[in-house]
Amino acid sequence: LLARNYAPEQLKAVLQSSDVPTKQADHYEVETILSHRLDKEGGKTLYTVKWKGFAESENSEIPYENFDSKKTVDLYYDRIQKINPH
């Protein structure tokens, strides 16, 4: 057998499989939907959202299918229906 005396700079930490970070998609929480519009090129409705924990300068437009919870969109339409019941 070989000697097992190593200087600390010769050693390298090895991660256990449970310690290996997994790559996950970024996930952000919608604070509120501010408005919506029809994208004339794609034909989809885009929603301008305010992201929870982010400045208004970070607001962005996303399509319906990008919402994790469709309830957020339902609540938005309920809110605008109460404001403008026509």
Tab-separated table of C-alpha atoms in Angstrom:
chain	number	residue	atom	x	y	z
A	1	LEU	CA	0.000	0.000	0.000
A	2	LEU	CA	1.054	3.577	-0.635
A	3	ALA	CA	1.576	6.087	2.119
A	4	ARG	CA	-1.472	8.239	2.860
A	5	ASN	CA	0.230	11.372	4.066
A	6	TYR	CA	-0.908	14.359	2.005
A	7	ALA	CA	-0.428	18.079	2.529
A	8	PRO	CA	-3.723	20.021	2.857
A	9	GLU	CA	-3.125	21.809	-0.468
A	10	GLN	CA	-3.059	18.411	-2.184
A	11	LEU	CA	-6.529	17.508	-0.939
A	12	LYS	CA	-9.741	18.331	-2.732
A	13	ALA	CA	-13.273	18.191	-1.295
A	14	VAL	CA	-15.633	15.838	-3.091
A	15	LEU	CA	-19.372	16.494	-3.037
A	16	GLN	CA	-21.746	13.683	-2.180
A	17	SER	CA	-24.489	13.222	-4.785
A	18	SER	CA	-27.014	14.840	-2.428
A	19	ASP	CA	-24.767	17.920	-2.177
A	20	VAL	CA	-24.571	18.531	-5.915
A	21	PRO	CA	-26.639	21.581	-6.792
A	22	THR	CA	-29.401	20.932	-9.289
A	23	LYS	CA	-30.199	23.364	-12.057
A	24	GLN	CA	-33.741	24.667	-11.706
A	25	ALA	CA	-35.572	27.229	-13.782
A	26	ASP	CA	-35.830	30.652	-12.216
A	27	HIS	CA	-39.154	31.089	-10.486
A	28	TYR	CA	-40.612	34.486	-9.647
A	29	GLU	CA	-43.810	35.407	-7.839
A	30	VAL	CA	-46.287	37.813	-9.412
A	31	GLU	CA	-47.274	40.614	-7.044
A	32	THR	CA	-50.015	41.924	-9.339
A	33	ILE	CA	-51.071	42.143	-12.972
A	34	LEU	CA	-51.086	45.784	-14.038
A	35	SER	CA	-52.575	45.574	-17.533
A	36	HIS	CA	-52.970	43.406	-20.598
A	37	ARG	CA	-52.804	43.831	-24.365
A	38	LEU	CA	-53.124	41.745	-27.495
A	39	ASP	CA	-49.800	41.012	-29.181
A	40	LYS	CA	-50.657	41.705	-32.823
A	41	GLU	CA	-47.747	39.633	-34.157
A	42	GLY	CA	-48.254	36.537	-32.018
A	43	GLY	CA	-51.988	36.879	-31.475
A	44	LYS	CA	-51.593	36.204	-27.751
A	45	THR	CA	-52.683	38.254	-24.784
A	46	LEU	CA	-49.685	39.603	-22.876
A	47	TYR	CA	-49.973	40.633	-19.238
A	48	THR	CA	-47.818	43.354	-17.689
A	49	VAL	CA	-46.819	42.040	-14.276
A	50	LYS	CA	-45.243	43.577	-11.201
A	51	TRP	CA	-42.893	40.996	-9.679
A	52	LYS	CA	-42.910	40.539	-5.907
A	53	GLY	CA	-39.706	41.891	-4.371
A	54	PHE	CA	-38.598	43.722	-7.527
A	55	ALA	CA	-38.701	47.384	-8.561
A	56	GLU	CA	-41.295	48.596	-11.068
A	57	SER	CA	-38.468	49.021	-13.571
A	58	GLU	CA	-38.352	45.190	-13.624
A	59	ASN	CA	-42.015	44.825	-14.678
A	60	SER	CA	-42.421	42.663	-17.748
A	61	GLU	CA	-44.987	41.245	-20.148
A	62	ILE	CA	-45.714	37.542	-20.090
A	63	PRO	CA	-48.242	35.350	-21.917
A	64	TYR	CA	-51.015	33.456	-20.124
A	65	GLU	CA	-49.266	30.096	-20.372
A	66	ASN	CA	-46.294	31.381	-18.355
A	67	PHE	CA	-48.384	31.814	-15.199
A	68	ASP	CA	-47.977	28.983	-12.680
A	69	SER	CA	-51.393	29.779	-11.255
A	70	LYS	CA	-54.180	30.805	-13.603
A	71	LYS	CA	-56.005	32.120	-10.523
A	72	THR	CA	-53.783	35.220	-10.676
A	73	VAL	CA	-55.215	36.013	-14.118
A	74	ASP	CA	-58.780	35.256	-12.961
A	75	LEU	CA	-58.374	37.662	-10.029
A	76	TYR	CA	-57.041	40.327	-12.405
A	77	TYR	CA	-60.143	40.060	-14.624
A	78	ASP	CA	-62.414	40.112	-11.544
A	79	ARG	CA	-60.679	43.294	-10.385
A	80	ILE	CA	-60.945	45.130	-13.717
A	81	GLN	CA	-64.573	44.003	-14.116
A	82	LYS	CA	-65.403	45.701	-10.798
A	83	ILE	CA	-63.630	48.889	-11.922
A	84	ASN	CA	-65.257	48.982	-15.368
A	85	PRO	CA	-68.408	46.801	-15.381
A	86	HIS	CA	-69.304	47.488	-19.053
